[in-house]
C-alpha cells in the first residue's frame, strides 16, 4: 500500500509541476535591463552574499525573471535547468500545497517560488531554525511574475519549519 501511495503522490507532484510550468511558460517575465553602473554597484555586495542555486524547468521564463531579481539585489545566482523538478522538490522537502515553478537553495535554506528578496534578506539576517521559505503558486506581481499594468496580488510568504509545518513569515501587498 505504501508503494501505491508514493506512486500517487509522485503522479500528483508531476501533474502539479506540469501545470505550473505551463502557466509559467504562458507569462514570460520581461527582460531586466542591465547597465554597466548597476553591474559595478552590485559587484561588492556579491562577495558577501551567499550563492543562490536555482532549480527550474529549462522552458520556464518567469523563473529567469526571479533569478534576475536576485542578481539585481547583488546575489550571485547559479541556474540548474532540469526537467525533473519533482525529485528536486522531494529532496528538499517541498510538499503538496507548497509548490511553485522553481526551487532555490540559499545558505542552507530552501526557497520555493517567487519569494521577494526582502523576505530572503530577513531570513538570512534572523537565521531561524527552519528549512526555509515557501510562496506557493505564482502570485501576480511577485518577482518574476510582474504584470505589464503594474497589478500586484497580495501574498504571504510562509516559513517552512523543520517539522514541515508552515507559519506566516512576511506579507506583501
PDB file of C-alpha atoms in Angstrom:
ATOM      1  CA  UNK A   1       0.000   0.000   0.000  1.00  0.00           C
ATOM      2  CA  UNK A   2       2.888   2.400   0.734  1.00  0.00           C
ATOM      3  CA  UNK A   3       4.228   1.919  -2.814  1.00  0.00           C
ATOM      4  CA  UNK A   4       0.834   2.828  -4.248  1.00  0.00           C
ATOM      5  CA  UNK A   5       0.669   5.938  -2.064  1.00  0.00           C
ATOM      6  CA  UNK A   6       4.150   7.037  -3.163  1.00  0.00           C
ATOM      7  CA  UNK A   7       3.218   6.468  -6.802  1.00  0.00           C
ATOM      8  CA  UNK A   8       0.057   8.515  -6.405  1.00  0.00           C
ATOM      9  CA  UNK A   9       1.956  11.314  -4.663  1.00  0.00           C
ATOM     10  CA  UNK A  10       4.644  11.286  -7.363  1.00  0.00           C
ATOM     11  CA  UNK A  11       1.988  11.481 -10.066  1.00  0.00           C
ATOM     12  CA  UNK A  12       0.269  14.384  -8.294  1.00  0.00           C
ATOM     13  CA  UNK A  13       3.578  16.216  -7.849  1.00  0.00           C
ATOM     14  CA  UNK A  14       4.416  15.703 -11.519  1.00  0.00           C
ATOM     15  CA  UNK A  15       0.959  16.909 -12.615  1.00  0.00           C
ATOM     16  CA  UNK A  16       1.214  19.978 -10.374  1.00  0.00           C
ATOM     17  CA  UNK A  17       4.684  20.737 -11.711  1.00  0.00           C
ATOM     18  CA  UNK A  18       3.444  20.373 -15.293  1.00  0.00           C
ATOM     19  CA  UNK A  19       0.587  22.801 -14.650  1.00  0.00           C
ATOM     20  CA  UNK A  20       2.908  25.316 -13.016  1.00  0.00           C
ATOM     21  CA  UNK A  21       5.419  25.120 -15.853  1.00  0.00           C
ATOM     22  CA  UNK A  22       2.602  25.547 -18.392  1.00  0.00           C
ATOM     23  CA  UNK A  23       1.370  28.648 -16.599  1.00  0.00           C
ATOM     24  CA  UNK A  24       4.907  29.916 -16.270  1.00  0.00           C
ATOM     25  CA  UNK A  25       5.540  29.495 -19.982  1.00  0.00           C
ATOM     26  CA  UNK A  26       2.374  31.450 -20.768  1.00  0.00           C
ATOM     27  CA  UNK A  27       3.592  34.571 -18.923  1.00  0.00           C
ATOM     28  CA  UNK A  28       7.291  35.129 -19.544  1.00  0.00           C
ATOM     29  CA  UNK A  29       8.921  37.830 -17.479  1.00  0.00           C
ATOM     30  CA  UNK A  30      10.031  40.984 -19.240  1.00  0.00           C
ATOM     31  CA  UNK A  31      13.802  41.198 -19.635  1.00  0.00           C
ATOM     32  CA  UNK A  32      15.635  43.154 -16.981  1.00  0.00           C
ATOM     33  CA  UNK A  33      17.794  45.915 -18.397  1.00  0.00           C
ATOM     34  CA  UNK A  34      21.418  45.789 -17.275  1.00  0.00           C
ATOM     35  CA  UNK A  35      23.704  48.764 -17.277  1.00  0.00           C
ATOM     36  CA  UNK A  36      27.404  48.987 -16.581  1.00  0.00           C
ATOM     37  CA  UNK A  37      26.653  51.078 -13.483  1.00  0.00           C
ATOM     38  CA  UNK A  38      24.207  48.571 -11.959  1.00  0.00           C
ATOM     39  CA  UNK A  39      26.657  45.696 -12.515  1.00  0.00           C
ATOM     40  CA  UNK A  40      29.505  47.653 -10.926  1.00  0.00           C
ATOM     41  CA  UNK A  41      27.345  48.631  -7.944  1.00  0.00           C
ATOM     42  CA  UNK A  42      26.307  45.026  -7.326  1.00  0.00           C
ATOM     43  CA  UNK A  43      29.837  43.569  -7.524  1.00  0.00           C
ATOM     44  CA  UNK A  44      30.998  44.443  -3.968  1.00  0.00           C
ATOM     45  CA  UNK A  45      27.793  43.017  -2.469  1.00  0.00           C
ATOM     46  CA  UNK A  46      28.296  39.694  -4.271  1.00  0.00           C
ATOM     47  CA  UNK A  47      31.394  38.952  -2.233  1.00  0.00           C
ATOM     48  CA  UNK A  48      29.343  38.939   0.975  1.00  0.00           C
ATOM     49  CA  UNK A  49      26.041  37.445  -0.202  1.00  0.00           C
ATOM     50  CA  UNK A  50      25.558  33.670  -0.461  1.00  0.00           C
ATOM     51  CA  UNK A  51      25.134  31.808  -3.729  1.00  0.00           C
ATOM     52  CA  UNK A  52      21.559  31.245  -4.924  1.00  0.00           C
ATOM     53  CA  UNK A  53      21.198  27.843  -6.625  1.00  0.00           C
ATOM     54  CA  UNK A  54      18.011  27.919  -8.717  1.00  0.00           C
ATOM     55  CA  UNK A  55      16.430  24.697  -9.971  1.00  0.00           C
ATOM     56  CA  UNK A  56      13.958  25.285 -12.798  1.00  0.00           C
ATOM     57  CA  UNK A  57      12.487  23.789 -15.929  1.00  0.00           C
ATOM     58  CA  UNK A  58      14.588  24.857 -18.950  1.00  0.00           C
ATOM     59  CA  UNK A  59      11.475  26.254 -20.678  1.00  0.00           C
ATOM     60  CA  UNK A  60      10.304  28.465 -17.817  1.00  0.00           C
ATOM     61  CA  UNK A  61      10.557  32.221 -18.404  1.00  0.00           C
ATOM     62  CA  UNK A  62       9.317  33.554 -15.083  1.00  0.00           C
ATOM     63  CA  UNK A  63      11.953  31.584 -13.164  1.00  0.00           C
ATOM     64  CA  UNK A  64      14.606  33.514 -15.058  1.00  0.00           C
ATOM     65  CA  UNK A  65      12.819  36.719 -14.056  1.00  0.00           C
ATOM     66  CA  UNK A  66      13.078  35.719 -10.385  1.00  0.00           C
ATOM     67  CA  UNK A  67      16.774  34.880 -10.836  1.00  0.00           C
ATOM     68  CA  UNK A  68      17.307  38.369 -12.322  1.00  0.00           C
ATOM     69  CA  UNK A  69      15.501  39.843  -9.261  1.00  0.00           C
ATOM     70  CA  UNK A  70      18.074  38.100  -7.061  1.00  0.00           C
ATOM     71  CA  UNK A  71      21.010  39.204  -9.244  1.00  0.00           C
ATOM     72  CA  UNK A  72      19.773  42.808  -9.213  1.00  0.00           C
ATOM     73  CA  UNK A  73      19.901  42.629  -5.395  1.00  0.00           C
ATOM     74  CA  UNK A  74      23.554  41.574  -5.579  1.00  0.00           C
ATOM     75  CA  UNK A  75      23.215  37.818  -5.045  1.00  0.00           C
ATOM     76  CA  UNK A  76      25.336  35.507  -7.185  1.00  0.00           C
ATOM     77  CA  UNK A  77      22.979  33.126  -8.998  1.00  0.00           C
ATOM     78  CA  UNK A  78      23.622  29.683 -10.440  1.00  0.00           C
ATOM     79  CA  UNK A  79      20.893  28.183 -12.671  1.00  0.00           C
ATOM     80  CA  UNK A  80      20.302  24.425 -12.799  1.00  0.00           C
ATOM     81  CA  UNK A  81      17.886  23.508 -15.600  1.00  0.00           C
ATOM     82  CA  UNK A  82      16.098  20.201 -15.010  1.00  0.00           C
ATOM     83  CA  UNK A  83      13.011  18.544 -16.403  1.00  0.00           C
ATOM     84  CA  UNK A  84      12.680  16.540 -13.160  1.00  0.00           C
ATOM     85  CA  UNK A  85      11.512  19.212 -10.714  1.00  0.00           C
ATOM     86  CA  UNK A  86       9.529  16.625  -8.734  1.00  0.00           C
ATOM     87  CA  UNK A  87      12.725  14.960  -7.475  1.00  0.00           C
ATOM     88  CA  UNK A  88      14.253  18.346  -6.562  1.00  0.00           C
ATOM     89  CA  UNK A  89      11.183  19.275  -4.527  1.00  0.00           C
ATOM     90  CA  UNK A  90      11.083  15.845  -2.897  1.00  0.00           C
ATOM     91  CA  UNK A  91      14.801  16.029  -1.979  1.00  0.00           C
ATOM     92  CA  UNK A  92      14.318  19.470  -0.392  1.00  0.00           C
ATOM     93  CA  UNK A  93      11.062  18.622   1.419  1.00  0.00           C
ATOM     94  CA  UNK A  94       8.659  20.766  -0.593  1.00  0.00           C
ATOM     95  CA  UNK A  95       5.312  19.080  -0.092  1.00  0.00           C
ATOM     96  CA  UNK A  96       1.968  19.253  -1.790  1.00  0.00           C
ATOM     97  CA  UNK A  97       0.346  22.655  -1.457  1.00  0.00           C
ATOM     98  CA  UNK A  98       3.746  24.366  -1.107  1.00  0.00           C
ATOM     99  CA  UNK A  99       4.882  24.129  -4.722  1.00  0.00           C
ATOM    100  CA  UNK A 100       5.725  26.810  -7.216  1.00  0.00           C
ATOM    101  CA  UNK A 101       7.564  26.617 -10.524  1.00  0.00           C
ATOM    102  CA  UNK A 102      11.144  26.844  -9.224  1.00  0.00           C
ATOM    103  CA  UNK A 103      13.101  25.940  -6.109  1.00  0.00           C
ATOM    104  CA  UNK A 104      16.284  27.520  -4.776  1.00  0.00           C
ATOM    105  CA  UNK A 105      18.900  26.741  -2.160  1.00  0.00           C
ATOM    106  CA  UNK A 106      20.460  29.686  -0.339  1.00  0.00           C
ATOM    107  CA  UNK A 107      22.960  29.359   2.513  1.00  0.00           C
ATOM    108  CA  UNK A 108      21.437  26.173   3.948  1.00  0.00           C
ATOM    109  CA  UNK A 109      17.805  27.211   3.350  1.00  0.00           C
ATOM    110  CA  UNK A 110      15.323  26.194   0.681  1.00  0.00           C
ATOM    111  CA  UNK A 111      13.334  28.951  -1.045  1.00  0.00           C
ATOM    112  CA  UNK A 112      10.301  27.801  -3.011  1.00  0.00           C
ATOM    113  CA  UNK A 113       8.778  30.102  -5.589  1.00  0.00           C
ATOM    114  CA  UNK A 114       8.740  33.821  -6.308  1.00  0.00           C
ATOM    115  CA  UNK A 115       9.826  34.949  -2.829  1.00  0.00           C
ATOM    116  CA  UNK A 116      10.882  38.636  -2.755  1.00  0.00           C
ATOM    117  CA  UNK A 117      14.488  39.447  -1.896  1.00  0.00           C
ATOM    118  CA  UNK A 118      13.285  41.416   1.171  1.00  0.00           C
ATOM    119  CA  UNK A 119      11.945  38.190   2.742  1.00  0.00           C
ATOM    120  CA  UNK A 120      15.151  36.327   1.872  1.00  0.00           C
ATOM    121  CA  UNK A 121      17.305  39.062   3.419  1.00  0.00           C
ATOM    122  CA  UNK A 122      15.139  38.875   6.560  1.00  0.00           C
ATOM    123  CA  UNK A 123      15.551  35.074   6.668  1.00  0.00           C
ATOM    124  CA  UNK A 124      19.327  35.339   6.332  1.00  0.00           C
ATOM    125  CA  UNK A 125      19.544  38.089   8.972  1.00  0.00           C
ATOM    126  CA  UNK A 126      17.324  36.323  11.536  1.00  0.00           C
ATOM    127  CA  UNK A 127      18.570  32.755  10.777  1.00  0.00           C
ATOM    128  CA  UNK A 128      15.523  30.949  12.261  1.00  0.00           C
ATOM    129  CA  UNK A 129      15.663  27.204  12.833  1.00  0.00           C
ATOM    130  CA  UNK A 130      13.708  26.246   9.733  1.00  0.00           C
ATOM    131  CA  UNK A 131      14.059  24.588   6.359  1.00  0.00           C
ATOM    132  CA  UNK A 132      13.302  27.833   4.515  1.00  0.00           C
ATOM    133  CA  UNK A 133      10.639  29.958   2.844  1.00  0.00           C
ATOM    134  CA  UNK A 134       7.675  28.986   0.690  1.00  0.00           C
ATOM    135  CA  UNK A 135       5.475  31.011  -1.667  1.00  0.00           C
ATOM    136  CA  UNK A 136       3.069  28.544  -3.292  1.00  0.00           C
ATOM    137  CA  UNK A 137       1.758  29.189  -6.780  1.00  0.00           C
ATOM    138  CA  UNK A 138       2.778  32.193  -8.804  1.00  0.00           C
ATOM    139  CA  UNK A 139       1.133  35.366  -7.448  1.00  0.00           C
ATOM    140  CA  UNK A 140       0.794  38.168  -9.987  1.00  0.00           C
ATOM    141  CA  UNK A 141       3.186  40.979  -9.136  1.00  0.00           C
ATOM    142  CA  UNK A 142       5.667  38.808  -7.254  1.00  0.00           C
ATOM    143  CA  UNK A 143       9.277  38.927  -8.521  1.00  0.00           C
ATOM    144  CA  UNK A 144       9.373  37.336 -11.968  1.00  0.00           C
ATOM    145  CA  UNK A 145       5.576  37.482 -12.265  1.00  0.00           C
ATOM    146  CA  UNK A 146       5.226  41.225 -12.822  1.00  0.00           C
ATOM    147  CA  UNK A 147       2.156  42.405 -14.696  1.00  0.00           C
ATOM    148  CA  UNK A 148       2.511  44.902 -17.571  1.00  0.00           C
ATOM    149  CA  UNK A 149      -0.208  47.063 -15.997  1.00  0.00           C
ATOM    150  CA  UNK A 150       1.505  47.056 -12.572  1.00  0.00           C
ATOM    151  CA  UNK A 151      -1.211  44.970 -10.890  1.00  0.00           C
ATOM    152  CA  UNK A 152       0.002  43.218  -7.736  1.00  0.00           C
ATOM    153  CA  UNK A 153      -1.830  40.418  -5.993  1.00  0.00           C
ATOM    154  CA  UNK A 154      -1.264  40.464  -2.205  1.00  0.00           C
ATOM    155  CA  UNK A 155       0.573  37.358  -0.975  1.00  0.00           C
ATOM    156  CA  UNK A 156       2.100  35.860   2.150  1.00  0.00           C
ATOM    157  CA  UNK A 157       5.468  34.117   2.328  1.00  0.00           C
ATOM    158  CA  UNK A 158       5.478  31.201   4.780  1.00  0.00           C
ATOM    159  CA  UNK A 159       8.295  29.900   6.945  1.00  0.00           C
ATOM    160  CA  UNK A 160       8.779  26.155   6.424  1.00  0.00           C
ATOM    161  CA  UNK A 161       9.661  24.729   9.831  1.00  0.00           C
ATOM    162  CA  UNK A 162      11.966  21.768  10.347  1.00  0.00           C
ATOM    163  CA  UNK A 163       8.898  19.585  11.062  1.00  0.00           C
ATOM    164  CA  UNK A 164       7.284  20.589   7.748  1.00  0.00           C
ATOM    165  CA  UNK A 165       4.703  22.950   9.237  1.00  0.00           C
ATOM    166  CA  UNK A 166       4.126  26.425   7.801  1.00  0.00           C
ATOM    167  CA  UNK A 167       3.689  29.758   9.557  1.00  0.00           C
ATOM    168  CA  UNK A 168       3.424  33.331   8.286  1.00  0.00           C
ATOM    169  CA  UNK A 169       6.808  34.941   7.697  1.00  0.00           C
ATOM    170  CA  UNK A 170       6.044  38.101   5.709  1.00  0.00           C
ATOM    171  CA  UNK A 171       3.141  39.801   3.920  1.00  0.00           C
ATOM    172  CA  UNK A 172       3.448  41.605   0.634  1.00  0.00           C
ATOM    173  CA  UNK A 173       0.787  43.973  -0.679  1.00  0.00           C
TER     174      UNK A 173
END
